[in-house]
PDB file of C-alpha atoms in Angstrom:
ATOM      1  CA  UNK A  14      10.619 -26.687  53.348  1.00  0.00           C
ATOM      2  CA  UNK A  15      10.758 -25.123  49.829  1.00  0.00           C
ATOM      3  CA  UNK A  16      13.094 -26.850  47.307  1.00  0.00           C
ATOM      4  CA  UNK A  17      15.759 -24.085  47.423  1.00  0.00           C
ATOM      5  CA  UNK A  18      15.980 -24.214  51.118  1.00  0.00           C
ATOM      6  CA  UNK A  19      16.417 -28.574  51.567  1.00  0.00           C
ATOM      7  CA  UNK A  20      19.367 -27.815  48.589  1.00  0.00           C
ATOM      8  CA  UNK A  21      20.814 -25.579  50.504  1.00  0.00           C
ATOM      9  CA  UNK A  22      20.698 -27.652  53.781  1.00  0.00           C
ATOM     10  CA  UNK A  23      21.556 -31.074  52.207  1.00  0.00           C
ATOM     11  CA  UNK A  24      24.124 -29.882  49.216  1.00  0.00           C
ATOM     12  CA  UNK A  25      27.167 -28.978  51.491  1.00  0.00           C
ATOM     13  CA  UNK A  26      27.159 -32.911  52.740  1.00  0.00           C
ATOM     14  CA  UNK A  27      26.208 -34.745  49.238  1.00  0.00           C
ATOM     15  CA  UNK A  28      30.122 -35.638  48.470  1.00  0.00           C
ATOM     16  CA  UNK A  29      30.474 -37.266  51.678  1.00  0.00           C
ATOM     17  CA  UNK A  30      27.344 -39.333  51.569  1.00  0.00           C
ATOM     18  CA  UNK A  31      28.408 -40.938  48.473  1.00  0.00           C
ATOM     19  CA  UNK A  32      32.357 -41.619  49.714  1.00  0.00           C
ATOM     20  CA  UNK A  33      30.915 -43.524  52.475  1.00  0.00           C
ATOM     21  CA  UNK A  34      28.441 -45.177  50.286  1.00  0.00           C
ATOM     22  CA  UNK A  35      31.492 -45.709  47.859  1.00  0.00           C
ATOM     23  CA  UNK A  36      33.585 -47.124  51.280  1.00  0.00           C
ATOM     24  CA  UNK A  37      31.145 -49.610  51.663  1.00  0.00           C
ATOM     25  CA  UNK A  38      29.369 -50.600  48.587  1.00  0.00           C
ATOM     26  CA  UNK A  39      32.662 -50.727  46.486  1.00  0.00           C
ATOM     27  CA  UNK A  40      30.686 -50.011  43.158  1.00  0.00           C
ATOM     28  CA  UNK A  41      30.490 -46.642  41.722  1.00  0.00           C
ATOM     29  CA  UNK A  42      27.015 -46.885  40.592  1.00  0.00           C
ATOM     30  CA  UNK A  43      25.974 -48.823  44.042  1.00  0.00           C
ATOM     31  CA  UNK A  44      27.092 -45.656  45.640  1.00  0.00           C
ATOM     32  CA  UNK A  45      25.357 -43.217  43.279  1.00  0.00           C
ATOM     33  CA  UNK A  46      22.301 -45.123  44.006  1.00  0.00           C
ATOM     34  CA  UNK A  47      22.544 -44.832  47.631  1.00  0.00           C
ATOM     35  CA  UNK A  48      23.147 -41.534  47.415  1.00  0.00           C
ATOM     36  CA  UNK A  49      20.194 -40.486  44.916  1.00  0.00           C
ATOM     37  CA  UNK A  50      18.031 -42.959  47.523  1.00  0.00           C
ATOM     38  CA  UNK A  51      19.118 -41.291  50.395  1.00  0.00           C
ATOM     39  CA  UNK A  52      18.177 -37.394  49.227  1.00  0.00           C
ATOM     40  CA  UNK A  53      14.910 -39.461  48.011  1.00  0.00           C
ATOM     41  CA  UNK A  54      13.753 -40.213  51.828  1.00  0.00           C
ATOM     42  CA  UNK A  55      14.944 -36.808  52.986  1.00  0.00           C
ATOM     43  CA  UNK A  56      13.026 -34.918  50.407  1.00  0.00           C
ATOM     44  CA  UNK A  57       9.857 -37.016  51.486  1.00  0.00           C
ATOM     45  CA  UNK A  58      10.696 -36.255  55.379  1.00  0.00           C
ATOM     46  CA  UNK A  59      11.905 -32.558  54.827  1.00  0.00           C
ATOM     47  CA  UNK A  60       9.177 -31.425  57.324  1.00  0.00           C
ATOM     48  CA  UNK A  61      10.519 -33.883  59.925  1.00  0.00           C
ATOM     49  CA  UNK A  62      14.597 -32.419  59.286  1.00  0.00           C
ATOM     50  CA  UNK A  63      13.871 -29.544  61.374  1.00  0.00           C
ATOM     51  CA  UNK A  64      13.496 -31.729  64.598  1.00  0.00           C
ATOM     52  CA  UNK A  65      16.887 -33.404  64.309  1.00  0.00           C
ATOM     53  CA  UNK A  66      19.785 -31.551  65.830  1.00  0.00           C
ATOM     54  CA  UNK A  67      22.721 -32.377  62.618  1.00  0.00           C
ATOM     55  CA  UNK A  68      20.884 -33.172  59.534  1.00  0.00           C
ATOM     56  CA  UNK A  69      24.327 -34.311  58.306  1.00  0.00           C
ATOM     57  CA  UNK A  70      24.763 -37.100  61.133  1.00  0.00           C
ATOM     58  CA  UNK A  71      20.966 -37.978  60.418  1.00  0.00           C
ATOM     59  CA  UNK A  72      22.102 -38.586  57.015  1.00  0.00           C
ATOM     60  CA  UNK A  73      25.241 -40.452  57.309  1.00  0.00           C
ATOM     61  CA  UNK A  74      23.231 -42.965  59.869  1.00  0.00           C
ATOM     62  CA  UNK A  75      20.744 -43.624  57.153  1.00  0.00           C
ATOM     63  CA  UNK A  76      23.219 -43.436  54.500  1.00  0.00           C
ATOM     64  CA  UNK A  77      25.438 -46.249  56.530  1.00  0.00           C
ATOM     65  CA  UNK A  78      22.197 -48.305  57.355  1.00  0.00           C
ATOM     66  CA  UNK A  79      20.966 -48.220  53.493  1.00  0.00           C
ATOM     67  CA  UNK A  80      24.185 -49.602  52.781  1.00  0.00           C
ATOM     68  CA  UNK A  81      24.776 -52.359  54.651  1.00  0.00           C
ATOM     69  CA  UNK A  82      21.038 -53.529  53.828  1.00  0.00           C
ATOM     70  CA  UNK A  83      22.510 -53.516  50.200  1.00  0.00           C
ATOM     71  CA  UNK A  84      25.125 -55.431  51.102  1.00  0.00           C
ATOM     72  CA  UNK A  85      22.905 -58.120  52.891  1.00  0.00           C
ATOM     73  CA  UNK A  86      20.464 -58.568  49.607  1.00  0.00           C
ATOM     74  CA  UNK A  87      21.427 -60.579  47.608  1.00  0.00           C
ATOM     75  CA  UNK A  88      22.286 -58.471  44.503  1.00  0.00           C
ATOM     76  CA  UNK A  89      24.990 -57.651  46.373  1.00  0.00           C
ATOM     77  CA  UNK A  90      27.109 -60.319  44.988  1.00  0.00           C
ATOM     78  CA  UNK A  91      27.804 -58.516  41.754  1.00  0.00           C
ATOM     79  CA  UNK A  92      29.823 -55.686  43.785  1.00  0.00           C
ATOM     80  CA  UNK A  93      33.119 -55.230  42.050  1.00  0.00           C
ATOM     81  CA  UNK A  94      36.386 -53.337  43.188  1.00  0.00           C
ATOM     82  CA  UNK A  95      37.809 -50.514  41.687  1.00  0.00           C
ATOM     83  CA  UNK A  96      40.334 -48.149  42.950  1.00  0.00           C
ATOM     84  CA  UNK A  97      41.010 -45.881  39.968  1.00  0.00           C
ATOM     85  CA  UNK A  98      40.727 -42.039  41.910  1.00  0.00           C
ATOM     86  CA  UNK A  99      44.730 -41.788  43.052  1.00  0.00           C
ATOM     87  CA  UNK A 100      46.646 -40.219  40.321  1.00  0.00           C
ATOM     88  CA  UNK A 101      49.721 -37.855  41.121  1.00  0.00           C
ATOM     89  CA  UNK A 102      51.488 -35.716  38.498  1.00  0.00           C
ATOM     90  CA  UNK A 103      55.736 -35.238  38.196  1.00  0.00           C
ATOM     91  CA  UNK A 104      56.737 -38.655  39.434  1.00  0.00           C
ATOM     92  CA  UNK A 105      58.208 -41.051  37.901  1.00  0.00           C
ATOM     93  CA  UNK A 106      56.458 -44.313  36.423  1.00  0.00           C
ATOM     94  CA  UNK A 107      58.197 -46.711  38.838  1.00  0.00           C
ATOM     95  CA  UNK A 108      57.500 -44.360  42.165  1.00  0.00           C
ATOM     96  CA  UNK A 109      53.815 -44.055  40.326  1.00  0.00           C
ATOM     97  CA  UNK A 110      53.373 -47.705  40.037  1.00  0.00           C
ATOM     98  CA  UNK A 111      54.814 -47.974  43.587  1.00  0.00           C
ATOM     99  CA  UNK A 112      52.216 -44.974  45.226  1.00  0.00           C
ATOM    100  CA  UNK A 113      49.314 -46.998  43.269  1.00  0.00           C
ATOM    101  CA  UNK A 114      50.115 -50.608  44.675  1.00  0.00           C
ATOM    102  CA  UNK A 115      50.438 -49.164  48.252  1.00  0.00           C
ATOM    103  CA  UNK A 116      47.150 -47.043  47.885  1.00  0.00           C
ATOM    104  CA  UNK A 117      45.258 -50.109  46.291  1.00  0.00           C
ATOM    105  CA  UNK A 118      47.061 -52.101  49.330  1.00  0.00           C
ATOM    106  CA  UNK A 119      45.695 -49.683  51.923  1.00  0.00           C
ATOM    107  CA  UNK A 120      42.248 -50.043  50.368  1.00  0.00           C
ATOM    108  CA  UNK A 121      42.397 -53.632  50.223  1.00  0.00           C
ATOM    109  CA  UNK A 122      43.038 -53.527  53.516  1.00  0.00           C
ATOM    110  CA  UNK A 123      40.627 -51.069  54.870  1.00  0.00           C
ATOM    111  CA  UNK A 124      37.955 -53.617  52.727  1.00  0.00           C
ATOM    112  CA  UNK A 125      38.867 -56.425  54.696  1.00  0.00           C
ATOM    113  CA  UNK A 126      38.585 -54.983  58.027  1.00  0.00           C
ATOM    114  CA  UNK A 127      35.163 -55.902  59.964  1.00  0.00           C
ATOM    115  CA  UNK A 128      32.342 -53.579  58.793  1.00  0.00           C
ATOM    116  CA  UNK A 129      32.130 -51.141  62.320  1.00  0.00           C
ATOM    117  CA  UNK A 130      36.264 -50.854  61.814  1.00  0.00           C
ATOM    118  CA  UNK A 131      35.551 -49.928  58.387  1.00  0.00           C
ATOM    119  CA  UNK A 132      33.056 -47.628  58.529  1.00  0.00           C
ATOM    120  CA  UNK A 133      34.949 -46.026  61.396  1.00  0.00           C
ATOM    121  CA  UNK A 134      38.379 -45.439  59.354  1.00  0.00           C
ATOM    122  CA  UNK A 135      36.100 -43.997  56.580  1.00  0.00           C
ATOM    123  CA  UNK A 136      34.314 -41.370  58.686  1.00  0.00           C
ATOM    124  CA  UNK A 137      37.415 -40.363  60.885  1.00  0.00           C
ATOM    125  CA  UNK A 138      40.546 -40.299  58.272  1.00  0.00           C
ATOM    126  CA  UNK A 139      38.396 -39.768  55.024  1.00  0.00           C
ATOM    127  CA  UNK A 140      35.896 -37.936  56.079  1.00  0.00           C
ATOM    128  CA  UNK A 141      37.138 -36.396  59.186  1.00  0.00           C
ATOM    129  CA  UNK A 142      34.609 -36.413  61.500  1.00  0.00           C
ATOM    130  CA  UNK A 143      35.213 -35.513  65.206  1.00  0.00           C
ATOM    131  CA  UNK A 144      34.941 -38.939  67.476  1.00  0.00           C
ATOM    132  CA  UNK A 145      31.607 -37.223  69.191  1.00  0.00           C
ATOM    133  CA  UNK A 146      29.887 -36.978  65.599  1.00  0.00           C
ATOM    134  CA  UNK A 147      30.814 -40.651  64.594  1.00  0.00           C
ATOM    135  CA  UNK A 148      29.772 -41.787  67.995  1.00  0.00           C
ATOM    136  CA  UNK A 149      26.378 -40.424  67.415  1.00  0.00           C
ATOM    137  CA  UNK A 150      26.037 -41.277  64.080  1.00  0.00           C
ATOM    138  CA  UNK A 151      26.779 -45.083  64.963  1.00  0.00           C
ATOM    139  CA  UNK A 152      25.601 -44.955  68.541  1.00  0.00           C
ATOM    140  CA  UNK A 153      28.359 -45.889  69.883  1.00  0.00           C
ATOM    141  CA  UNK A 154      30.913 -43.798  72.700  1.00  0.00           C
ATOM    142  CA  UNK A 155      33.828 -41.910  71.545  1.00  0.00           C
ATOM    143  CA  UNK A 156      36.035 -43.916  73.374  1.00  0.00           C
ATOM    144  CA  UNK A 157      34.548 -47.327  71.433  1.00  0.00           C
ATOM    145  CA  UNK A 158      35.262 -45.025  68.435  1.00  0.00           C
ATOM    146  CA  UNK A 159      39.070 -44.259  69.646  1.00  0.00           C
ATOM    147  CA  UNK A 160      39.912 -47.974  70.289  1.00  0.00           C
ATOM    148  CA  UNK A 161      37.944 -49.655  67.245  1.00  0.00           C
ATOM    149  CA  UNK A 162      39.992 -46.910  65.261  1.00  0.00           C
ATOM    150  CA  UNK A 163      42.936 -47.389  67.120  1.00  0.00           C
ATOM    151  CA  UNK A 164      42.493 -51.408  66.138  1.00  0.00           C
ATOM    152  CA  UNK A 165      41.767 -50.600  62.521  1.00  0.00           C
ATOM    153  CA  UNK A 166      45.050 -48.899  62.022  1.00  0.00           C
ATOM    154  CA  UNK A 167      46.917 -51.085  63.947  1.00  0.00           C
ATOM    155  CA  UNK A 168      45.886 -54.350  61.732  1.00  0.00           C
ATOM    156  CA  UNK A 169      46.673 -52.270  58.355  1.00  0.00           C
ATOM    157  CA  UNK A 170      50.001 -50.843  59.679  1.00  0.00           C
ATOM    158  CA  UNK A 171      50.936 -54.558  60.740  1.00  0.00           C
ATOM    159  CA  UNK A 172      49.992 -56.086  57.033  1.00  0.00           C
ATOM    160  CA  UNK A 173      51.643 -53.217  55.303  1.00  0.00           C
ATOM    161  CA  UNK A 174      54.921 -53.756  57.874  1.00  0.00           C
ATOM    162  CA  UNK A 175      54.614 -57.363  56.854  1.00  0.00           C
ATOM    163  CA  UNK A 176      53.976 -56.847  52.869  1.00  0.00           C
ATOM    164  CA  UNK A 177      56.936 -54.635  53.181  1.00  0.00           C
ATOM    165  CA  UNK A 178      59.368 -56.682  55.016  1.00  0.00           C
ATOM    166  CA  UNK A 179      58.549 -59.573  52.915  1.00  0.00           C
ATOM    167  CA  UNK A 180      61.727 -62.075  52.697  1.00  0.00           C
ATOM    168  CA  UNK A 181      63.725 -59.711  55.123  1.00  0.00           C
ATOM    169  CA  UNK A 182      65.061 -60.941  58.070  1.00  0.00           C
TER     170      UNK A 182
END
């Protein structure tokens, strides 16, 4: 496989790889490193890529595994939570602050989910993968993916309702 063919194959899902890595590692720098490491590994094994039914699914699985390894390492203690990628024009300052608070709260709630639920909600709701694709990536049955996603959404919904109804009887 030549470089141009390799780039044509892997570049369409580069941003998805980065977003999954960022969701798991939180740090932009760590996510960039993970993305770079993944593409380096794919390039080293470019001759084997044709053996995979879905290179994108394989890359996502590699990303997930790499991120989990990074989180388990001792260097993971310095990862910081930063969410500054939500912007909307044409709203009042109060409304914008409310929206930013809500988005930050949802990100925080997602971060507090168990790892599997966090990854499934990222792949399904943010990256918009199909259940079968997620099942293949995570080596689970589509039914288990649906159940886990439902539980994650329910947890987030309950926590948001609890926060918004605070002090109201």
